[in-house]
């Protein structure tokens, strides 16, 4: 079963274009080094919950948008090898982060269910 790295972060609304540029580069780098899928999503319907929520988790401010992203790998071993190459890739070494990295949530996850719907023509 695939292995997934997941991320949740808050990006200032006035830096979304800079974040998108960074994400496009990151996507290119991860895919070139062997990731199976790379997905970046901007929050569209992400309410601030009373107890828990994506915005609460990353302490999102009024002028920030929540981003959810994930990267899929063949397995944990592949993920570890790919991430080692990514961290050494010069395209990302000096890339500035247009968000507060201290509020970035990330982690690796083992898949236990995977289902896909085939697109109909």
PDB file of N, CA and C in Angstrom, residues 5-6 10 16-18 25 40 56 65-66 69-70 78 88 92 98 101 109-110 112-113 116 121:
ATOM      1  N   UNK A   5       2.730  11.450   2.809  1.00  0.00           N
ATOM      2  CA  UNK A   5       3.117  12.568   3.667  1.00  0.00           C
ATOM      3  C   UNK A   5       2.000  13.591   3.570  1.00  0.00           C
ATOM      4  N   UNK A   6       1.488  14.060   4.711  1.00  0.00           N
ATOM      5  CA  UNK A   6       0.423  15.053   4.723  1.00  0.00           C
ATOM      6  C   UNK A   6       0.891  16.348   5.366  1.00  0.00           C
ATOM      7  N   UNK A  10      -0.888  27.488   7.041  1.00  0.00           N
ATOM      8  CA  UNK A  10      -1.605  28.740   6.790  1.00  0.00           C
ATOM      9  C   UNK A  10      -0.697  29.658   5.977  1.00  0.00           C
ATOM     10  N   UNK A  16      -0.190  34.150  -1.513  1.00  0.00           N
ATOM     11  CA  UNK A  16      -0.662  32.927  -2.159  1.00  0.00           C
ATOM     12  C   UNK A  16       0.039  32.698  -3.495  1.00  0.00           C
ATOM     13  N   UNK A  17       0.248  33.747  -4.277  1.00  0.00           N
ATOM     14  CA  UNK A  17       0.936  33.574  -5.558  1.00  0.00           C
ATOM     15  C   UNK A  17       2.368  33.074  -5.353  1.00  0.00           C
ATOM     16  N   UNK A  18       3.058  33.609  -4.355  1.00  0.00           N
ATOM     17  CA  UNK A  18       4.414  33.145  -4.044  1.00  0.00           C
ATOM     18  C   UNK A  18       4.378  31.684  -3.589  1.00  0.00           C
ATOM     19  N   UNK A  25       7.298  24.419  -8.037  1.00  0.00           N
ATOM     20  CA  UNK A  25       8.684  23.942  -8.029  1.00  0.00           C
ATOM     21  C   UNK A  25       8.804  22.685  -7.193  1.00  0.00           C
ATOM     22  N   UNK A  40      -1.797  19.806  -3.982  1.00  0.00           N
ATOM     23  CA  UNK A  40      -1.855  21.024  -3.171  1.00  0.00           C
ATOM     24  C   UNK A  40      -3.272  21.584  -3.281  1.00  0.00           C
ATOM     25  N   UNK A  56      -7.862  26.251  13.240  1.00  0.00           N
ATOM     26  CA  UNK A  56      -7.373  26.229  14.623  1.00  0.00           C
ATOM     27  C   UNK A  56      -6.040  25.482  14.716  1.00  0.00           C
ATOM     28  N   UNK A  65      -5.002  31.854   4.465  1.00  0.00           N
ATOM     29  CA  UNK A  65      -5.791  30.762   3.893  1.00  0.00           C
ATOM     30  C   UNK A  65      -5.126  29.446   4.286  1.00  0.00           C
ATOM     31  N   UNK A  66      -5.941  28.449   4.582  1.00  0.00           N
ATOM     32  CA  UNK A  66      -5.415  27.140   4.966  1.00  0.00           C
ATOM     33  C   UNK A  66      -5.094  26.340   3.701  1.00  0.00           C
ATOM     34  N   UNK A  69      -2.093  19.659   1.746  1.00  0.00           N
ATOM     35  CA  UNK A  69      -1.368  19.019   0.651  1.00  0.00           C
ATOM     36  C   UNK A  69      -0.901  17.643   1.081  1.00  0.00           C
ATOM     37  N   UNK A  70      -0.646  16.807   0.084  1.00  0.00           N
ATOM     38  CA  UNK A  70      -0.114  15.492   0.379  1.00  0.00           C
ATOM     39  C   UNK A  70       0.689  14.983  -0.801  1.00  0.00           C
ATOM     40  N   UNK A  78      10.623   4.068  -0.027  1.00  0.00           N
ATOM     41  CA  UNK A  78      10.726   4.983  -1.175  1.00  0.00           C
ATOM     42  C   UNK A  78      10.608   6.426  -0.713  1.00  0.00           C
ATOM     43  N   UNK A  88      18.239  17.592  -0.732  1.00  0.00           N
ATOM     44  CA  UNK A  88      19.536  17.944  -1.301  1.00  0.00           C
ATOM     45  C   UNK A  88      19.404  18.693  -2.627  1.00  0.00           C
ATOM     46  N   UNK A  92      15.272  23.692  -4.169  1.00  0.00           N
ATOM     47  CA  UNK A  92      14.519  23.972  -2.946  1.00  0.00           C
ATOM     48  C   UNK A  92      15.390  24.438  -1.789  1.00  0.00           C
ATOM     49  N   UNK A  98       6.961  31.325   1.953  1.00  0.00           N
ATOM     50  CA  UNK A  98       6.024  32.436   2.113  1.00  0.00           C
ATOM     51  C   UNK A  98       4.945  32.149   3.155  1.00  0.00           C
ATOM     52  N   UNK A 101       6.656  28.629   8.967  1.00  0.00           N
ATOM     53  CA  UNK A 101       6.969  27.208   9.069  1.00  0.00           C
ATOM     54  C   UNK A 101       6.745  26.626  10.455  1.00  0.00           C
ATOM     55  N   UNK A 109       2.096   8.812   6.823  1.00  0.00           N
ATOM     56  CA  UNK A 109       0.968   7.936   7.115  1.00  0.00           C
ATOM     57  C   UNK A 109       1.004   6.672   6.275  1.00  0.00           C
ATOM     58  N   UNK A 110       0.744   5.542   6.912  1.00  0.00           N
ATOM     59  CA  UNK A 110       0.597   4.276   6.203  1.00  0.00           C
ATOM     60  C   UNK A 110      -0.836   4.167   5.696  1.00  0.00           C
ATOM     61  N   UNK A 112      -4.198   2.299   4.695  1.00  0.00           N
ATOM     62  CA  UNK A 112      -4.824   1.017   5.017  1.00  0.00           C
ATOM     63  C   UNK A 112      -6.073   0.761   4.187  1.00  0.00           C
ATOM     64  N   UNK A 113      -6.595   1.789   3.522  1.00  0.00           N
ATOM     65  CA  UNK A 113      -7.663   1.632   2.532  1.00  0.00           C
ATOM     66  C   UNK A 113      -7.318   2.544   1.371  1.00  0.00           C
ATOM     67  N   UNK A 116     -10.319   3.979  -5.772  1.00  0.00           N
ATOM     68  CA  UNK A 116     -10.315   4.967  -6.853  1.00  0.00           C
ATOM     69  C   UNK A 116     -11.528   4.726  -7.737  1.00  0.00           C
ATOM     70  N   UNK A 121     -16.268   8.090 -19.568  1.00  0.00           N
ATOM     71  CA  UNK A 121     -16.050   8.929 -20.769  1.00  0.00           C
ATOM     72  C   UNK A 121     -17.259   9.741 -21.122  1.00  0.00           C
TER      73      UNK A 121
END
